[in-house]
Short mmCIF file of N, CA and C in Angstrom, two decimals:
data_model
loop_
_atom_site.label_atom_id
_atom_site.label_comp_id
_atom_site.label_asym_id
_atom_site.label_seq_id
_atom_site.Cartn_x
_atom_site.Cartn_y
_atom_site.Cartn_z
N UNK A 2 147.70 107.54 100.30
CA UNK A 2 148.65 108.52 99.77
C UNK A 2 149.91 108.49 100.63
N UNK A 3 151.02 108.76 99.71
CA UNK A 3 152.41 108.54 100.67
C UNK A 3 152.79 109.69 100.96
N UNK A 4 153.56 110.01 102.18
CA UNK A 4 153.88 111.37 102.16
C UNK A 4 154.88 112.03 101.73
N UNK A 5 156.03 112.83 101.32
CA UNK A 5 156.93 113.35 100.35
C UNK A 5 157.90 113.65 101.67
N UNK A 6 158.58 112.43 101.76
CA UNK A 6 159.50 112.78 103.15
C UNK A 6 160.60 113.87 102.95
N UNK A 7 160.57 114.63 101.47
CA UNK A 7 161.74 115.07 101.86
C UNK A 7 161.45 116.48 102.34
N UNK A 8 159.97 117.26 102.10
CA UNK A 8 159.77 118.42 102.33
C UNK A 8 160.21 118.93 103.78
N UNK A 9 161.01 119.70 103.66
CA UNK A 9 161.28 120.40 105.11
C UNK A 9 162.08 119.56 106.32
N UNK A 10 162.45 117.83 106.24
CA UNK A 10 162.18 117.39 107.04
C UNK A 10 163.97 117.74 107.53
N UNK A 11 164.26 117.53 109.33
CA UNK A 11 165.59 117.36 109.45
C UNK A 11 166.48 116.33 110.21
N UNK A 12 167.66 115.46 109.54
CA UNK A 12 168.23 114.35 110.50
C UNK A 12 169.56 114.86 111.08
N UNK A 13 169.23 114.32 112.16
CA UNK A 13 171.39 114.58 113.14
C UNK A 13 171.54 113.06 112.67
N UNK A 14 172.79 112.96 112.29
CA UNK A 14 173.05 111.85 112.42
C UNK A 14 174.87 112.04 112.97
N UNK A 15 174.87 111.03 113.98
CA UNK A 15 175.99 110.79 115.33
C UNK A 15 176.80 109.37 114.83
N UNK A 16 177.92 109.71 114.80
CA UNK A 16 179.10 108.82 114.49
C UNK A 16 180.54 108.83 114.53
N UNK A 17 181.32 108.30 115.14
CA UNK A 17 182.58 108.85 115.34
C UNK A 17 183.31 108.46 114.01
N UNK A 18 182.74 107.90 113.09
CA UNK A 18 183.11 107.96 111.77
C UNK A 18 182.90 108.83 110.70
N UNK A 19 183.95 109.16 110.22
CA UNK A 19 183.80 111.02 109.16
C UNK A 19 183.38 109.89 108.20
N UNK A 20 184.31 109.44 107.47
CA UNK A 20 183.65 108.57 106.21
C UNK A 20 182.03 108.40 106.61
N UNK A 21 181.92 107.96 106.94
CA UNK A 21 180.03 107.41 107.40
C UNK A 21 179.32 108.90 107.74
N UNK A 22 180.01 109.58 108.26
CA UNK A 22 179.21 110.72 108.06
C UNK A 22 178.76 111.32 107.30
N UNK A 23 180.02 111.51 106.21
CA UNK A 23 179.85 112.49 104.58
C UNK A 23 179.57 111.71 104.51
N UNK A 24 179.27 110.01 104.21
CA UNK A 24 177.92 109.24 103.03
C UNK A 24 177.05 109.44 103.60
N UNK A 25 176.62 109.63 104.65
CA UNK A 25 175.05 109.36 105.51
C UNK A 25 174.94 110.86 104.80
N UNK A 26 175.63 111.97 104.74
CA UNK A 26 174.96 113.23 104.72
C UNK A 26 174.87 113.50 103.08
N UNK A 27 175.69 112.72 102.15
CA UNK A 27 175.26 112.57 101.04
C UNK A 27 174.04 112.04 100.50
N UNK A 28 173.86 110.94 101.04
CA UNK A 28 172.43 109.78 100.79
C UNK A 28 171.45 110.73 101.14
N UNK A 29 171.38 111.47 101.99
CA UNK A 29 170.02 112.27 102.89
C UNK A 29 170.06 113.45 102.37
N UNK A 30 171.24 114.25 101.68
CA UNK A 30 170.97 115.43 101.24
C UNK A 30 170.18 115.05 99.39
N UNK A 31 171.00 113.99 99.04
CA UNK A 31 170.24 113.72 97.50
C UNK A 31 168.47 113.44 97.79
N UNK A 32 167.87 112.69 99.09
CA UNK A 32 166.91 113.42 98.89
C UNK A 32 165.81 114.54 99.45
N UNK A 33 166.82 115.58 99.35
CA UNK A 33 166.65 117.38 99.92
C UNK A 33 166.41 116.71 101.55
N UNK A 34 166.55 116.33 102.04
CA UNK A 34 166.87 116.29 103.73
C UNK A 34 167.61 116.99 104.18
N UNK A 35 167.72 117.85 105.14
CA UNK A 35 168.70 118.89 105.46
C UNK A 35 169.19 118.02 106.39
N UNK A 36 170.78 117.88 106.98
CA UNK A 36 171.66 117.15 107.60
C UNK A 36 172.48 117.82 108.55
N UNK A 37 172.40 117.62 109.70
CA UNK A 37 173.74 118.02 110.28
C UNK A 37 174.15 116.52 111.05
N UNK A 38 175.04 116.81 111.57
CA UNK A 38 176.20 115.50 111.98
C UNK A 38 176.98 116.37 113.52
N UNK A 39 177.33 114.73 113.61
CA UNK A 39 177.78 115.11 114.91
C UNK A 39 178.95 114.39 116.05
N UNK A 40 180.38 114.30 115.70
CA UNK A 40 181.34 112.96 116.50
C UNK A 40 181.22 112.36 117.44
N UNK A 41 180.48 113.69 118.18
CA UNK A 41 180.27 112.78 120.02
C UNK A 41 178.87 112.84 120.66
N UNK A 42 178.63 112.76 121.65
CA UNK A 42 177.04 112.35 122.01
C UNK A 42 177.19 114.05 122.60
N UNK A 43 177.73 114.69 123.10
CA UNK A 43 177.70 116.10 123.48
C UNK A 43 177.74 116.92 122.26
N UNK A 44 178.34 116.83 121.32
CA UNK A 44 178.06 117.54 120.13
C UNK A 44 176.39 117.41 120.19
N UNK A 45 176.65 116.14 119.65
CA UNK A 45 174.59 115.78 119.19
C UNK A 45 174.03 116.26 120.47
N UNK A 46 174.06 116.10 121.42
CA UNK A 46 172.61 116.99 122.30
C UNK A 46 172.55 118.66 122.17
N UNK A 47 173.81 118.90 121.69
CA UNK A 47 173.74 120.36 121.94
C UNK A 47 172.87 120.62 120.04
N UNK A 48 173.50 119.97 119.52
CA UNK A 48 172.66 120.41 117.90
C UNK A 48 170.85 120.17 117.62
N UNK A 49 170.63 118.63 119.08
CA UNK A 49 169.28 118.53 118.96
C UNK A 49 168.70 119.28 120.01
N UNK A 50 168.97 120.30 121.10
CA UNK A 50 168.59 121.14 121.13
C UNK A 50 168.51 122.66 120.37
N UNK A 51 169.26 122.62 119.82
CA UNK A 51 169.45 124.26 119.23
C UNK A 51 168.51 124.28 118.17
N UNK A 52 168.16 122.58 117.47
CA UNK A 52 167.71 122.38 116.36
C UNK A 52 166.81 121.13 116.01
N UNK A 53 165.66 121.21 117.21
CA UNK A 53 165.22 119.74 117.05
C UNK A 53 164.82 118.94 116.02
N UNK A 54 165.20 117.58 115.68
CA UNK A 54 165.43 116.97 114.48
C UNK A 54 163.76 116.61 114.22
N UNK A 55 163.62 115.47 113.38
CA UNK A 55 162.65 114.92 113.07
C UNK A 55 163.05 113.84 113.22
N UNK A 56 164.18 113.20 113.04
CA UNK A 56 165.20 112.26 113.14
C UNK A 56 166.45 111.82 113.44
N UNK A 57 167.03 111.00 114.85
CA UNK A 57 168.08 111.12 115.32
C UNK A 57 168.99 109.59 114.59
N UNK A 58 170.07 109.49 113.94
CA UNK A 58 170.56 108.19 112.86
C UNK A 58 171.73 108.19 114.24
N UNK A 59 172.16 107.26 115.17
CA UNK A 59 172.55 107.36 116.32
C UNK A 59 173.35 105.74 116.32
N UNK A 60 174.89 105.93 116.46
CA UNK A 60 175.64 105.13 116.59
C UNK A 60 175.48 105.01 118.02
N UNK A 61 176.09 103.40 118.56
CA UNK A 61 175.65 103.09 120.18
C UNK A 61 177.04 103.33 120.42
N UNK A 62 178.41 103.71 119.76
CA UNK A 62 179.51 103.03 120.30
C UNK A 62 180.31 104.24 120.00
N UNK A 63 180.00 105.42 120.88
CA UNK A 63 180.63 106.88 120.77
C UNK A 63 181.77 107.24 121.81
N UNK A 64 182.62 107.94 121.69
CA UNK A 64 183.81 108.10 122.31
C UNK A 64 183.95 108.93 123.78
N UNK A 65 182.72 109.43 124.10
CA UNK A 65 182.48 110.52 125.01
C UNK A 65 181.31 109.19 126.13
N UNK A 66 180.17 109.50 125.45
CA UNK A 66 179.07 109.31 126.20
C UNK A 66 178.67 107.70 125.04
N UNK A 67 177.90 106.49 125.55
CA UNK A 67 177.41 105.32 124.78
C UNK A 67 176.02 105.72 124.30
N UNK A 68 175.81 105.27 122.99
CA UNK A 68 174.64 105.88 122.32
C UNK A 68 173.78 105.30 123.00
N UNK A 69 173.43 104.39 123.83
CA UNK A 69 172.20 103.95 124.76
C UNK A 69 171.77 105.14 125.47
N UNK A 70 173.63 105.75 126.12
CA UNK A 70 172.94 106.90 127.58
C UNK A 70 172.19 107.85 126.31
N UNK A 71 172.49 108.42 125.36
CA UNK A 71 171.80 109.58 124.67
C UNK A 71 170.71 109.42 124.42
N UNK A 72 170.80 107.60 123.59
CA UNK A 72 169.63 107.53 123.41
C UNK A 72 168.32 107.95 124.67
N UNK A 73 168.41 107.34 125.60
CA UNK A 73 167.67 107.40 126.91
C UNK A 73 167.49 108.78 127.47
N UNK A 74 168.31 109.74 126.80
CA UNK A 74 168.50 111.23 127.31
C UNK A 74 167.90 111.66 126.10
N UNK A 75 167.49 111.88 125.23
CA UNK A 75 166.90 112.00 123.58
C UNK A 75 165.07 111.70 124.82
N UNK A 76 165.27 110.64 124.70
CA UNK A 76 163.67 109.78 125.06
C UNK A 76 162.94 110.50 126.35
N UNK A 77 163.83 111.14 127.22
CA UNK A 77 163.53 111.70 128.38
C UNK A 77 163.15 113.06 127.93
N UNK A 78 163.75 114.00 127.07
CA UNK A 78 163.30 115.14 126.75
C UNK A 78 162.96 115.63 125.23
N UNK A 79 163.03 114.83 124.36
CA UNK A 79 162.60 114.55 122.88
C UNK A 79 161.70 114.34 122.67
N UNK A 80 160.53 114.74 121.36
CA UNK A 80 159.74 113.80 120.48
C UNK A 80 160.48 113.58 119.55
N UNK A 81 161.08 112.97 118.64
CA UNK A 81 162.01 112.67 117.59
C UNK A 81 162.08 110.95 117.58
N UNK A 82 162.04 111.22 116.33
CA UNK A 82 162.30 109.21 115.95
C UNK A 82 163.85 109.01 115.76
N UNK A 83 164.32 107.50 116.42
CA UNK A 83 165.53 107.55 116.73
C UNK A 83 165.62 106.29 115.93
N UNK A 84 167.03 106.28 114.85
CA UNK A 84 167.75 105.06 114.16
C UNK A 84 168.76 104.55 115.00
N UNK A 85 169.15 103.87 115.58
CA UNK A 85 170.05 103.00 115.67
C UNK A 85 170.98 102.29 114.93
N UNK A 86 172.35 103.11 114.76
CA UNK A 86 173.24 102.30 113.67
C UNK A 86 174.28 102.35 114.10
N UNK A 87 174.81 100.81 114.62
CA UNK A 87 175.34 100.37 114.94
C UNK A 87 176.64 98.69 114.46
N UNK A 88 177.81 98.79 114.67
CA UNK A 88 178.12 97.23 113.99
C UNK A 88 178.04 96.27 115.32
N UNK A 89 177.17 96.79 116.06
CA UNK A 89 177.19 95.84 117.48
C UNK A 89 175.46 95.02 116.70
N UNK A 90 175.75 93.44 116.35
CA UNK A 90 174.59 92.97 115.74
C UNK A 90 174.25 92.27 116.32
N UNK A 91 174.19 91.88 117.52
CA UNK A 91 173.90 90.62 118.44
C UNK A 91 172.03 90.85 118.56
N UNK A 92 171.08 90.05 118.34
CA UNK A 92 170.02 90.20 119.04
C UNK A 92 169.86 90.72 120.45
N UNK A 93 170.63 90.67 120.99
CA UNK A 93 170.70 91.41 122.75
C UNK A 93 170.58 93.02 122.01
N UNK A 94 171.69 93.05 121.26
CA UNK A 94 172.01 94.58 121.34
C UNK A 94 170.59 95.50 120.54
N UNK A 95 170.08 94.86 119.54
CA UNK A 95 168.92 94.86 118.93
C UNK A 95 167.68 95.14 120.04
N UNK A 96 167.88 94.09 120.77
CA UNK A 96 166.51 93.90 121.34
C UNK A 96 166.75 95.07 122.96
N UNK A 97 167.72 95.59 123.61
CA UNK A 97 168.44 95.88 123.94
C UNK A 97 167.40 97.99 123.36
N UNK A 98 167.87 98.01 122.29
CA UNK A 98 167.93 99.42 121.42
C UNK A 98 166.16 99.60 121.57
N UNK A 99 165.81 98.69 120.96
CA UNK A 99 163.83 98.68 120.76
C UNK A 99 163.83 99.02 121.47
N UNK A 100 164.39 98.19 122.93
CA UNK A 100 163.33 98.51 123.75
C UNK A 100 163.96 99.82 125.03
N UNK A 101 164.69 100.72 124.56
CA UNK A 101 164.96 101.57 124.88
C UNK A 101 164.14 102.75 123.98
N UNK A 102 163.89 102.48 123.07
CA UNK A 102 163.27 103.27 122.46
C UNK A 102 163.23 103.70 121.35
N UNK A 103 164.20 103.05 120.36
CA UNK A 103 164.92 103.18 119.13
C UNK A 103 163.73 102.63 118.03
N UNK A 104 163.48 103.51 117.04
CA UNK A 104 162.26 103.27 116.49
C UNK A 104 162.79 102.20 115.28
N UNK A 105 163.90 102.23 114.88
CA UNK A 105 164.46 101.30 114.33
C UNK A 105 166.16 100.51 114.68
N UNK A 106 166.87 100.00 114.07
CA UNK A 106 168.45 99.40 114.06
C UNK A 106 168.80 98.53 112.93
N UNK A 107 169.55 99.64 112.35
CA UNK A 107 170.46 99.25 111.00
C UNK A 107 172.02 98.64 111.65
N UNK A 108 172.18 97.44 111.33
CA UNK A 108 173.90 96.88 111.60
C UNK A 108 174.77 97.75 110.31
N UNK A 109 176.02 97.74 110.69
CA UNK A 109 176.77 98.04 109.95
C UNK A 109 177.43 96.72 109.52
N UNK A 110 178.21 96.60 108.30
CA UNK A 110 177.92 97.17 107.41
C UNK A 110 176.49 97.00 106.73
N UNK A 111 176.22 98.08 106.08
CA UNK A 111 174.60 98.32 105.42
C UNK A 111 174.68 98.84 104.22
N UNK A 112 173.57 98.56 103.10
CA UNK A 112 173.70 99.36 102.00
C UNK A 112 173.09 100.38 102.50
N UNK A 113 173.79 101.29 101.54
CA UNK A 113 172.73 102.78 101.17
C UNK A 113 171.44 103.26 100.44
N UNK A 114 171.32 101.83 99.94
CA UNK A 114 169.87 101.63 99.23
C UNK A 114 169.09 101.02 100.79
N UNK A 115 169.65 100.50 101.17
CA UNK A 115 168.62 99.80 102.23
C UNK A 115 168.30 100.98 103.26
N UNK A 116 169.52 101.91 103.66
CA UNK A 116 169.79 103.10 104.82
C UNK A 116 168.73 103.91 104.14
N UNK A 117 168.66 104.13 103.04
CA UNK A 117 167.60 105.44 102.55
C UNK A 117 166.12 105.33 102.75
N UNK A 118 166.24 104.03 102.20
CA UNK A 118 164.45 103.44 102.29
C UNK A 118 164.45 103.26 103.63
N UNK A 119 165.20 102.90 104.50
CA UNK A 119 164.64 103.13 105.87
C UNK A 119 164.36 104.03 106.44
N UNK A 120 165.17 105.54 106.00
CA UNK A 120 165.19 106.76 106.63
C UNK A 120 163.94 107.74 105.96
N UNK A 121 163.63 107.14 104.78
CA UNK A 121 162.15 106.98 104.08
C UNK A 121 160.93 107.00 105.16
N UNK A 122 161.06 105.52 105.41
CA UNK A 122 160.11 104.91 105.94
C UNK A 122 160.11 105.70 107.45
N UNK A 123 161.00 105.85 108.09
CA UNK A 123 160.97 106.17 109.23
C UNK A 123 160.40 108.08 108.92
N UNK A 124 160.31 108.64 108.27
CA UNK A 124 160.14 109.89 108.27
C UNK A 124 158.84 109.67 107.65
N UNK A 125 158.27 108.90 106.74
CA UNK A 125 156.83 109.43 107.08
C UNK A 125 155.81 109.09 107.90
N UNK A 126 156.52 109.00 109.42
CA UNK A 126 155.73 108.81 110.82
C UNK A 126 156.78 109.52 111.27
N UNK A 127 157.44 111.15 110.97
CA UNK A 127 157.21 111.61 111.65
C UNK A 127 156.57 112.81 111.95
N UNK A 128 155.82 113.78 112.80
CA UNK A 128 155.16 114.57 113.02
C UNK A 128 155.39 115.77 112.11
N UNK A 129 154.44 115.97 111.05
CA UNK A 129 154.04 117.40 110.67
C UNK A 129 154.59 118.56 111.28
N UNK A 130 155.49 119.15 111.10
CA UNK A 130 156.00 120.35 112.03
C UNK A 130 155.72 121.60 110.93
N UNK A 131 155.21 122.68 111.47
CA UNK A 131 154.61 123.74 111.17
C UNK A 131 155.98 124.54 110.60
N UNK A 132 155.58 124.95 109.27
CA UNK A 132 157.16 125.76 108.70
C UNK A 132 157.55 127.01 109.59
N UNK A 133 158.99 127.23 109.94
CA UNK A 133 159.19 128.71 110.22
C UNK A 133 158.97 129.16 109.80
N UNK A 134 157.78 130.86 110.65
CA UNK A 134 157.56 131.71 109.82
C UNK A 134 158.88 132.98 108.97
N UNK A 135 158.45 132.98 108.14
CA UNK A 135 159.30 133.81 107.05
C UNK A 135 159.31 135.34 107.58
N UNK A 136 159.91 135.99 107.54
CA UNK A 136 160.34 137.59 107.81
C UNK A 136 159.33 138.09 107.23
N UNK A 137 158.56 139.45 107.05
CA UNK A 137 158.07 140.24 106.05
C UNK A 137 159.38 141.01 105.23
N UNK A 138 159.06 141.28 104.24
CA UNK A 138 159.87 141.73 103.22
C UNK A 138 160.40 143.35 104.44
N UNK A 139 161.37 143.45 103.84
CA UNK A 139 162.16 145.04 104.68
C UNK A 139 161.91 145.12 106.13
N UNK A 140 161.68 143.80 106.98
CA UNK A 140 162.03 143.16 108.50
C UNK A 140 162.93 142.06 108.73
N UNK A 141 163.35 142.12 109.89
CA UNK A 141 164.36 141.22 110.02
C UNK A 141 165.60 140.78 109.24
#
């Protein structure tokens, strides 16, 4: 049985590109994925703490901090599965990302048929997280 990645699940996805942002947050909201985004690697740590993801979609080539250091700062205090998307395509940089910890690495340019089914695939391994509980009616 497959699991229904879109119930509940949530991605940051980090890019100093707005265009690539609104499509990444289009592709992931069509299927019910809740999205937030993020320009710099200090934005994104502060959103994946306030709001830990299920999934981090993580450019290496950010204007503040390099998506390696986050990545490696994600890995040090995270459980969260991390994408790698990047137009740096060299096998170094690939092999480089794995083995830092990156559960996958999409090059740019990429389709959005290919980006979805990956963000698919990558979400149903990840962890079951227990729903927030709901208010009682006339509390909170």
């Amino acid at each position: 049985m497959v699991r229904d990645v879109s119930a509940g699940h949530h991605v940051v996805v980090v890019d100093d590109d707005d265009r690539l942002l609104a499509l990444a947050r289009l592709a992931l909201q069509k299927q019910a994925i809740r999205v937030t985004t993020a320009g710099t690697a200090e934005d994104a740590w502060s959103l994946i703490e306030a709001d830990p993801p299920d999934l981090v979609i993580l450019d290496i080539v950010l204007p503040d901090v390099s998506g390696w250091e986050l990545l490696r700062h994600i890995r040090e205090r995270r459980d969260c599965l991390v994408m790698l998307l990047s137009g740096r395509d060299s096998d170094v940089d690939k092999a480089r990302g794995l083995d830092l910890g990156a559960d996958d690495y999409l090059t740019k340019p990429f389709s959005f048929l290919e980006f979805e089914a990956r963000v698919r695939a990558l979400l149903r391994r990840a962890p079951l997280r227990e729903p927030s509980p709901k208010p009682e009616p006339g509390r909170g």
